[in-house]
PDB file of C-alpha atoms and ligand atoms in Angstrom:
ATOM      1  CA  MET A  22     -93.670  27.473  -5.611  1.00 44.00           C
ATOM      2  CA  SER A  23     -91.367  25.143  -6.609  1.00 45.00           C
ATOM      3  CA  ALA A  24     -89.481  27.862  -8.625  1.00 45.00           C
ATOM      4  CA  GLU A  25     -89.167  29.881  -5.208  1.00 48.00           C
ATOM      5  CA  CYS A  26     -87.431  26.602  -3.488  1.00 50.00           C
ATOM      6  CA  CYS A  27     -84.942  26.307  -6.220  1.00 49.00           C
ATOM      7  CA  SER A  28     -83.853  29.970  -6.319  1.00 49.00           C
ATOM      8  CA  ASN A  29     -83.177  29.790  -2.433  1.00 50.00           C
ATOM      9  CA  HIS A  30     -81.555  26.484  -2.421  1.00 53.00           C
ATOM     10  CA  ASN A  31     -78.971  28.289  -5.185  1.00 54.00           C
ATOM     11  CA  SER A  32     -78.415  31.163  -3.150  1.00 59.00           C
ATOM     12  CA  ASP A  33     -77.687  29.173   0.219  1.00 72.00           C
ATOM     13  CA  HIS A  34     -74.806  27.101  -1.715  1.00 76.00           C
ATOM     14  CA  PRO A  35     -72.916  29.427  -3.899  1.00 75.00           C
ATOM     15  CA  LYS A  36     -70.713  27.800  -6.596  1.00 77.00           C
ATOM     16  CA  PRO A  37     -66.909  27.546  -5.172  1.00 70.00           C
ATOM     17  CA  LYS A  38     -64.764  29.952  -6.939  1.00 72.00           C
ATOM     18  CA  ALA A  39     -61.232  29.343  -8.153  1.00 72.00           C
ATOM     19  CA  GLY A  40     -58.397  30.841  -5.836  1.00 67.00           C
ATOM     20  CA  ALA A  41     -60.886  31.687  -2.831  1.00 60.00           C
ATOM     21  CA  ALA A  42     -59.362  29.076  -0.461  1.00 67.00           C
ATOM     22  CA  THR A  43     -56.716  30.113   1.874  1.00 74.00           C
ATOM     23  CA  PHE A  44     -53.797  27.657   2.784  1.00 74.00           C
ATOM     24  CA  PRO A  45     -52.497  27.867   6.279  1.00 81.00           C
ATOM     25  CA  MET A  46     -48.913  29.131   5.462  1.00 86.00           C
ATOM     26  CA  VAL A  47     -48.069  29.183   9.224  1.00 88.00           C
ATOM     27  CA  LEU A  48     -48.408  25.358   8.901  1.00 88.00           C
ATOM     28  CA  VAL A  49     -46.053  25.288   5.864  1.00 89.00           C
ATOM     29  CA  MET A  50     -43.230  27.382   7.938  1.00 90.00           C
ATOM     30  CA  ILE A  51     -43.649  25.130  10.640  1.00 91.00           C
ATOM     31  CA  LEU A  52     -43.361  22.043   8.740  1.00 91.00           C
ATOM     32  CA  ALA A  53     -39.906  23.561   6.809  1.00 93.00           C
ATOM     33  CA  LEU A  54     -38.525  24.569  10.350  1.00 93.00           C
ATOM     34  CA  VAL A  55     -39.114  21.132  11.864  1.00 93.00           C
ATOM     35  CA  SER A  56     -37.538  19.284   8.750  1.00 92.00           C
ATOM     36  CA  TYR A  57     -34.751  21.867   8.779  1.00 92.00           C
ATOM     37  CA  TYR A  58     -33.951  21.180  12.434  1.00 91.00           C
ATOM     38  CA  GLY A  59     -34.430  17.188  11.796  1.00 86.00           C
ATOM     39  CA  CYS A  60     -32.083  17.318   8.967  1.00 85.00           C
ATOM     40  CA  THR A  61     -29.111  19.170  11.163  1.00 86.00           C
ATOM     41  CA  LYS A  62     -29.682  16.933  14.067  1.00 82.00           C
ATOM     42  CA  VAL A  63     -29.160  13.897  11.894  1.00 79.00           C
ATOM     43  CA  ASP A  64     -26.072  15.351  10.398  1.00 77.00           C
ATOM     44  CA  GLN A  65     -24.838  16.291  13.537  1.00 77.00           C
ATOM     45  CA  LEU A  66     -25.106  12.917  14.919  1.00 75.00           C
ATOM     46  CA  ASN A  67     -23.804  11.285  11.817  1.00 68.00           C
ATOM     47  CA  GLY A  68     -26.707   9.197  11.542  1.00 68.00           C
ATOM     48  CA  GLY A  69     -25.665   7.186  14.422  1.00 69.00           C
ATOM     49  CA  PHE A  70     -22.419   6.100  12.187  1.00 69.00           C
ATOM     50  CA  SER A  71     -18.830   6.776  13.614  1.00 66.00           C
ATOM     51  CA  ALA A  72     -17.689  10.364  13.351  1.00 63.00           C
ATOM     52  CA  LYS A  73     -14.461   9.089  12.396  1.00 62.00           C
ATOM     53  CA  VAL A  74     -15.899   7.446   9.341  1.00 61.00           C
ATOM     54  CA  PHE A  75     -18.842   9.865   8.276  1.00 58.00           C
ATOM     55  CA  GLY A  76     -17.761  13.097  10.004  1.00 59.00           C
ATOM     56  CA  PRO A  77     -15.387  15.019   7.897  1.00 65.00           C
ATOM     57  CA  TYR A  78     -15.817  14.906   4.404  1.00 68.00           C
ATOM     58  CA  LEU A  79     -12.772  13.259   2.847  1.00 74.00           C
ATOM     59  CA  GLY A  80     -11.481  14.160  -0.886  1.00 78.00           C
ATOM     60  CA  GLU A  81     -10.982  11.393  -2.918  1.00 79.00           C
ATOM     61  CA  ASP A  82      -6.792  12.309  -2.757  1.00 81.00           C
ATOM     62  CA  GLU A  83      -7.039  12.603   0.883  1.00 81.00           C
ATOM     63  CA  LEU A  84      -8.564   9.253   1.458  1.00 77.00           C
ATOM     64  CA  MET A  85      -5.730   7.711  -1.159  1.00 79.00           C
ATOM     65  CA  ALA A  86      -3.166   9.174   0.783  1.00 81.00           C
ATOM     66  CA  MET A  87      -4.634   7.903   4.064  1.00 82.00           C
ATOM     67  CA  SER A  88      -4.724   4.046   2.585  1.00 83.00           C
ATOM     68  CA  PRO A  89      -1.474   2.331   2.499  1.00 86.00           C
ATOM     69  CA  SER A  90      -0.048   1.770  -0.869  1.00 88.00           C
ATOM     70  CA  ALA A  91       0.599  -1.764  -2.432  1.00 88.00           C
ATOM     71  CA  MET A  92       4.343  -0.743  -2.099  1.00 91.00           C
ATOM     72  CA  ASP A  93       3.777   0.159   1.559  1.00 92.00           C
ATOM     73  CA  LEU A  94       2.497  -3.326   2.109  1.00 93.00           C
ATOM     74  CA  LEU A  95       5.092  -5.168   0.233  1.00 94.00           C
ATOM     75  CA  LYS A  96       7.554  -3.289   2.551  1.00 96.00           C
ATOM     76  CA  GLU A  97       5.834  -4.274   5.471  1.00 96.00           C
ATOM     77  CA  LYS A  98       6.153  -7.938   4.589  1.00 97.00           C
ATOM     78  CA  GLY A  99       9.598  -7.408   3.228  1.00 98.00           C
ATOM     79  CA  LYS A 100      10.647  -5.678   6.980  1.00 98.00           C
ATOM     80  CA  SER A 101       9.353  -8.769   8.620  1.00 98.00           C
ATOM     81  CA  ALA A 102      11.260 -11.125   6.259  1.00 98.00           C
ATOM     82  CA  TYR A 103      14.466  -8.999   7.037  1.00 98.00           C
ATOM     83  CA  ALA A 104      14.014 -10.000  10.489  1.00 98.00           C
ATOM     84  CA  LYS A 105      13.120 -13.337  10.176  1.00 97.00           C
ATOM     85  CA  ALA A 106      16.100 -14.217   7.909  1.00 98.00           C
ATOM     86  CA  GLY A 107      18.698 -12.694  10.311  1.00 97.00           C
ATOM     87  CA  CYS A 108      19.616 -10.007   7.508  1.00 98.00           C
ATOM     88  CA  VAL A 109      18.996  -7.328  10.275  1.00 98.00           C
ATOM     89  CA  ALA A 110      21.805  -9.053  12.652  1.00 97.00           C
ATOM     90  CA  CYS A 111      24.403  -8.348   9.913  1.00 97.00           C
ATOM     91  CA  HIS A 112      23.177  -5.646   7.777  1.00 98.00           C
ATOM     92  CA  GLN A 113      21.516  -3.706  10.437  1.00 98.00           C
ATOM     93  CA  ALA A 114      18.348  -2.076  11.065  1.00 98.00           C
ATOM     94  CA  ASN A 115      19.902   1.229   9.246  1.00 98.00           C
ATOM     95  CA  GLY A 116      21.064  -0.744   6.184  1.00 98.00           C
ATOM     96  CA  LEU A 117      24.427   0.291   6.654  1.00 98.00           C
ATOM     97  CA  GLY A 118      26.052  -2.875   7.596  1.00 97.00           C
ATOM     98  CA  SER A 119      28.472  -4.004  10.303  1.00 96.00           C
ATOM     99  CA  ASP A 120      32.083  -4.199  10.360  1.00 93.00           C
ATOM    100  CA  ALA A 121      32.290  -6.795  13.145  1.00 92.00           C
ATOM    101  CA  GLN A 122      30.238  -8.940  10.428  1.00 90.00           C
ATOM    102  CA  ASN A 123      32.135  -7.843   7.470  1.00 94.00           C
ATOM    103  CA  ALA A 124      28.711  -6.936   6.349  1.00 97.00           C
ATOM    104  CA  PRO A 125      28.538  -4.422   3.497  1.00 98.00           C
ATOM    105  CA  PRO A 126      25.944  -2.173   3.533  1.00 98.00           C
ATOM    106  CA  LEU A 127      22.634  -2.289   1.499  1.00 98.00           C
ATOM    107  CA  ALA A 128      21.702   1.681   1.900  1.00 98.00           C
ATOM    108  CA  ALA A 129      23.192   3.278  -1.515  1.00 97.00           C
ATOM    109  CA  SER A 130      24.595  -0.161  -2.342  1.00 98.00           C
ATOM    110  CA  ASP A 131      24.976  -0.702  -6.387  1.00 97.00           C
ATOM    111  CA  TRP A 132      24.344  -4.131  -6.121  1.00 98.00           C
ATOM    112  CA  VAL A 133      20.883  -3.449  -4.123  1.00 98.00           C
ATOM    113  CA  MET A 134      19.701  -0.859  -6.810  1.00 97.00           C
ATOM    114  CA  ALA A 135      20.555  -2.790  -9.939  1.00 96.00           C
ATOM    115  CA  SER A 136      18.066  -2.417 -12.379  1.00 94.00           C
ATOM    116  CA  GLU A 137      16.689  -5.850 -12.265  1.00 95.00           C
ATOM    117  CA  SER A 138      17.135  -8.428  -9.230  1.00 97.00           C
ATOM    118  CA  ASP A 139      18.528 -11.458 -11.183  1.00 97.00           C
ATOM    119  CA  ARG A 140      21.854 -11.069  -9.012  1.00 98.00           C
ATOM    120  CA  LEU A 141      20.114  -9.986  -5.556  1.00 98.00           C
ATOM    121  CA  ILE A 142      17.489 -12.985  -5.652  1.00 98.00           C
ATOM    122  CA  ARG A 143      20.763 -15.499  -6.010  1.00 98.00           C
ATOM    123  CA  ILE A 144      22.483 -13.686  -3.312  1.00 98.00           C
ATOM    124  CA  VAL A 145      19.961 -14.392  -0.818  1.00 98.00           C
ATOM    125  CA  LEU A 146      18.901 -17.886  -2.032  1.00 97.00           C
ATOM    126  CA  HIS A 147      22.567 -19.302  -1.803  1.00 97.00           C
ATOM    127  CA  GLY A 148      24.731 -16.407  -0.254  1.00 97.00           C
ATOM    128  CA  ILE A 149      28.093 -14.936  -1.334  1.00 98.00           C
ATOM    129  CA  SER A 150      31.555 -14.971  -0.414  1.00 97.00           C
ATOM    130  CA  GLY A 151      34.939 -13.560  -1.428  1.00 97.00           C
ATOM    131  CA  PRO A 152      35.924 -10.273  -2.642  1.00 97.00           C
ATOM    132  CA  ILE A 153      33.244  -7.738  -3.571  1.00 98.00           C
ATOM    133  CA  GLN A 154      33.050  -4.139  -4.637  1.00 97.00           C
ATOM    134  CA  VAL A 155      29.942  -2.245  -3.411  1.00 97.00           C
ATOM    135  CA  SER A 156      29.613   1.266  -4.515  1.00 94.00           C
ATOM    136  CA  GLY A 157      33.129   1.498  -5.057  1.00 94.00           C
ATOM    137  CA  LYS A 158      34.455   0.147  -1.768  1.00 95.00           C
ATOM    138  CA  GLU A 159      36.092  -3.398  -1.309  1.00 96.00           C
ATOM    139  CA  TYR A 160      34.808  -5.831   0.982  1.00 97.00           C
ATOM    140  CA  GLY A 161      35.413  -9.810   1.330  1.00 96.00           C
ATOM    141  CA  LYS A 162      36.243 -10.651   4.817  1.00 96.00           C
ATOM    142  CA  GLY A 163      32.910 -12.026   5.476  1.00 96.00           C
ATOM    143  CA  VAL A 164      30.634 -14.736   4.255  1.00 97.00           C
ATOM    144  CA  MET A 165      26.643 -14.318   3.643  1.00 97.00           C
ATOM    145  CA  PRO A 166      25.038 -17.694   4.654  1.00 96.00           C
ATOM    146  CA  PRO A 167      22.467 -19.081   1.998  1.00 96.00           C
ATOM    147  CA  LEU A 168      18.829 -18.411   3.190  1.00 97.00           C
ATOM    148  CA  GLY A 169      16.806 -19.831   0.538  1.00 96.00           C
ATOM    149  CA  ALA A 170      15.754 -22.379   2.817  1.00 95.00           C
ATOM    150  CA  VAL A 171      14.453 -19.791   5.467  1.00 97.00           C
ATOM    151  CA  LEU A 172      12.607 -17.731   3.141  1.00 98.00           C
ATOM    152  CA  ASN A 173       9.913 -18.720   0.770  1.00 98.00           C
ATOM    153  CA  ASP A 174       9.628 -17.186  -3.007  1.00 98.00           C
ATOM    154  CA  GLU A 175       7.101 -14.403  -1.487  1.00 98.00           C
ATOM    155  CA  GLU A 176       9.462 -13.711   1.173  1.00 98.00           C
ATOM    156  CA  VAL A 177      12.468 -13.473  -1.017  1.00 98.00           C
ATOM    157  CA  ALA A 178      10.788 -11.051  -3.493  1.00 98.00           C
ATOM    158  CA  ALA A 179       9.247  -8.698  -0.486  1.00 98.00           C
ATOM    159  CA  VAL A 180      12.729  -8.638   1.528  1.00 98.00           C
ATOM    160  CA  LEU A 181      14.440  -7.413  -1.791  1.00 98.00           C
ATOM    161  CA  THR A 182      11.606  -4.897  -2.510  1.00 98.00           C
ATOM    162  CA  TYR A 183      11.983  -3.807   0.953  1.00 98.00           C
ATOM    163  CA  ILE A 184      15.985  -3.208   0.885  1.00 98.00           C
ATOM    164  CA  ARG A 185      15.395  -1.722  -2.743  1.00 98.00           C
ATOM    165  CA  ASN A 186      13.076   0.682  -1.273  1.00 97.00           C
ATOM    166  CA  GLU A 187      14.323   1.548   2.252  1.00 98.00           C
ATOM    167  CA  TRP A 188      16.856   4.093   3.605  1.00 98.00           C
ATOM    168  CA  GLY A 189      16.381   6.459   0.467  1.00 97.00           C
ATOM    169  CA  ASN A 190      16.951   3.568  -1.876  1.00 98.00           C
ATOM    170  CA  ALA A 191      14.527   3.515  -4.749  1.00 97.00           C
ATOM    171  CA  ALA A 192      14.064   0.808  -7.390  1.00 96.00           C
ATOM    172  CA  SER A 193      11.723  -1.312  -8.893  1.00 95.00           C
ATOM    173  CA  GLU A 194       9.568  -3.924  -7.185  1.00 96.00           C
ATOM    174  CA  VAL A 195      10.768  -7.817  -7.023  1.00 97.00           C
ATOM    175  CA  LYS A 196       8.083 -10.205  -8.336  1.00 96.00           C
ATOM    176  CA  THR A 197       7.490 -13.453  -6.413  1.00 97.00           C
ATOM    177  CA  GLU A 198       7.369 -15.179  -9.925  1.00 97.00           C
ATOM    178  CA  LYS A 199      10.805 -13.971 -10.527  1.00 97.00           C
ATOM    179  CA  ALA A 200      12.214 -15.308  -7.437  1.00 98.00           C
ATOM    180  CA  ALA A 201      10.276 -18.794  -8.116  1.00 98.00           C
ATOM    181  CA  ALA A 202      12.000 -18.808 -11.649  1.00 97.00           C
ATOM    182  CA  ILE A 203      15.552 -18.284 -10.172  1.00 97.00           C
ATOM    183  CA  ARG A 204      15.149 -20.637  -7.537  1.00 97.00           C
ATOM    184  CA  ALA A 205      13.940 -23.532  -9.912  1.00 97.00           C
ATOM    185  CA  ALA A 206      16.869 -22.364 -12.460  1.00 96.00           C
ATOM    186  CA  THR A 207      19.282 -22.716  -9.707  1.00 96.00           C
ATOM    187  CA  ALA A 208      18.028 -25.767  -8.026  1.00 93.00           C
ATOM    188  CA  THR A 209      20.877 -27.949  -8.756  1.00 90.00           C
ATOM    189  CA  ARG A 210      23.680 -25.594  -7.439  1.00 86.00           C
ATOM    190  CA  GLY A 211      23.485 -27.089  -4.067  1.00 76.00           C
ATOM    191  CA  GLY A 212      24.166 -24.632  -1.092  1.00 73.00           C
ATOM    192  CA  ALA A 213      27.401 -23.269  -2.569  1.00 89.00           C
ATOM    193  CA  PRO A 214      27.745 -19.575  -1.921  1.00 96.00           C
ATOM    194  CA  TRP A 215      28.211 -17.223  -4.942  1.00 97.00           C
ATOM    195  CA  SER A 216      31.361 -15.142  -5.675  1.00 97.00           C
ATOM    196  CA  ALA A 217      30.930 -11.879  -6.902  1.00 97.00           C
ATOM    197  CA  SER A 218      32.505 -12.504 -10.347  1.00 97.00           C
ATOM    198  CA  GLU A 219      30.417 -15.167 -11.017  1.00 96.00           C
ATOM    199  CA  LEU A 220      27.360 -13.247 -10.236  1.00 97.00           C
ATOM    200  CA  LEU A 221      28.547 -10.265 -12.538  1.00 96.00           C
ATOM    201  CA  ALA A 222      28.680 -12.788 -15.401  1.00 96.00           C
ATOM    202  CA  ILE A 223      25.033 -13.397 -15.134  1.00 94.00           C
ATOM    203  CA  PRO A 224      23.246 -11.004 -17.566  1.00 91.00           C
ATOM    204  CA  LEU A 225      20.492  -8.497 -15.844  1.00 91.00           C
ATOM    205  CA  SER A 226      17.120  -9.232 -17.403  1.00 87.00           C
ATOM    206  CA  LYS A 227      15.236  -6.303 -19.114  1.00 77.00           C
ATOM    207  CA  PRO A 228      13.100  -4.259 -17.154  1.00 60.00           C
ATOM    208  CA  GLY A 229       9.647  -6.116 -17.558  1.00 52.00           C
ATOM    209  CA  ASP A 230      11.040  -9.439 -18.373  1.00 50.00           C
ATOM    210  CA  LYS A 231       9.976 -12.420 -15.774  1.00 43.00           C
TER     211      LYS A 231
HETATM  212  C1  HEC B  17      25.613 -13.747   8.590  1.00 74.65           C
HETATM  213  C2  HEC B  17      25.526 -12.304   8.392  1.00 74.65           C
HETATM  214  C3  HEC B  17      24.866 -11.658   7.004  1.00 74.65           C
HETATM  215  C4  HEC B  17      23.184 -12.363   6.806  1.00 74.65           C
HETATM  216  C5  HEC B  17      22.302 -12.972   7.836  1.00 74.65           C
HETATM  217  C6  HEC B  17      22.843 -11.730   5.623  1.00 74.65           C
HETATM  218  N1  HEC B  17      23.896 -11.215   5.227  1.00 74.65           N
HETATM  219 FE1  HEC B  17      24.061 -10.296   2.990  1.00 74.65          FE
HETATM  220  N2  HEC B  17      26.054  -9.963   3.261  1.00 74.65           N
HETATM  221  C7  HEC B  17      26.759 -10.566   4.265  1.00 74.65           C
HETATM  222  C8  HEC B  17      28.138 -10.159   4.012  1.00 74.65           C
HETATM  223  C9  HEC B  17      29.260 -10.824   4.853  1.00 74.65           C
HETATM  224  C10 HEC B  17      28.013 -10.111   2.621  1.00 74.65           C
HETATM  225  C11 HEC B  17      29.307  -9.919   1.641  1.00 74.65           C
HETATM  226  C12 HEC B  17      29.967 -10.931   1.337  1.00 74.65           C
HETATM  227  C13 HEC B  17      31.261 -11.029   0.532  1.00 74.65           C
HETATM  228  O1  HEC B  17      32.177 -10.194   1.342  1.00 74.65           O
HETATM  229  O2  HEC B  17      31.342 -11.320  -0.271  1.00 74.65           O
HETATM  230  C14 HEC B  17      26.836  -9.860   2.132  1.00 74.65           C
HETATM  231  C15 HEC B  17      26.157  -9.257   0.983  1.00 74.65           C
HETATM  232  C16 HEC B  17      25.247  -9.023   0.598  1.00 74.65           C
HETATM  233  C17 HEC B  17      24.656  -8.125  -0.560  1.00 74.65           C
HETATM  234  C18 HEC B  17      25.657  -7.696  -1.439  1.00 74.65           C
HETATM  235  C19 HEC B  17      26.334  -6.521  -1.347  1.00 74.65           C
HETATM  236  C20 HEC B  17      25.734  -5.380  -0.829  1.00 74.65           C
HETATM  237  O3  HEC B  17      26.050  -4.684   0.241  1.00 74.65           O
HETATM  238  O4  HEC B  17      24.872  -4.741  -1.778  1.00 74.65           O
HETATM  239  C21 HEC B  17      23.309  -8.177  -0.628  1.00 74.65           C
HETATM  240  C22 HEC B  17      22.346  -7.304  -1.303  1.00 74.65           C
HETATM  241  C23 HEC B  17      22.756  -8.742   0.980  1.00 74.65           C
HETATM  242  N3  HEC B  17      24.147  -9.235   1.279  1.00 74.65           N
HETATM  243  C24 HEC B  17      21.491  -8.897   1.484  1.00 74.65           C
HETATM  244  C25 HEC B  17      21.247  -9.634   2.351  1.00 74.65           C
HETATM  245  C26 HEC B  17      19.707  -9.738   2.753  1.00 74.65           C
HETATM  246  C27 HEC B  17      18.523  -9.208   1.745  1.00 74.65           C
HETATM  247  C28 HEC B  17      19.808 -10.403   3.965  1.00 74.65           C
HETATM  248  C29 HEC B  17      18.824 -11.259   4.512  1.00 74.65           C
HETATM  249  C30 HEC B  17      17.858 -12.181   3.519  1.00 74.65           C
HETATM  250  C31 HEC B  17      21.455 -10.851   4.299  1.00 74.65           C
HETATM  251  N4  HEC B  17      21.977 -10.196   3.262  1.00 74.65           N
HETATM  252  C32 HEC B  17      21.554 -11.875   5.377  1.00 74.65           C
HETATM  253  C33 HEC B  17      26.528 -10.723   5.597  1.00 74.65           C
HETATM  254  C34 HEC B  17      24.958 -11.216   5.912  1.00 74.65           C
END
């Protein structure tokens, strides 16, 4: 009796066999489609962020080309100082100088593009007068006023970096520390403008010197 019972029980519940269950593949496909659609949508909407920032993928080179260089920023400062100190009134926005002011050109000037700025800093701080040869041409009827009281050291360096790298000019950056050092070294000079020959007697420091 009891044996009959047990054998019946066994046949009602057969042991599960491996691999017999069927997973609903349709469900897997639907899930895959939904996630694919979702990802595409988030991508299209840039996840809610500005498309200008996250839209197009930019390479490192493209990004670097878009951001202003340290030289661009310095020149921007220098251009403001060029206006503030009134250089623009005499030497003009195009750097070609002005016959009316007897102001020689800064564009393509051998003074401006000197290897180092020892003489240039002095010209801006104290002015210059008397005969001067600029890129082989004689000038000397005008007087450039001292501008050391109008511009601080950072502005002196920036305005010189600007004129050394504008209008096709290309020369090294002028450092604020150098403007400060020359201002300190010439502090006892008073307001007297330099002469060209006096400046030419001052040796140019080697590149990299302070
Ligand atoms: C009032 C007019 C005037 C202003 C303002 C003026 N300059 Fe000059 N600058 C002159 C004149 C004039 C000379 C030539 C002086 C001489 O004949 O000895 C000169 C000479 C120079 C020279 C050397 C010669 C050359 O052409 O390369 C430089 C560099 C220069 N100036 C830069 C500047 C800068 C930078 C500023 C502003 C921070 C400035 N100047 C403001 C009139 C001016």
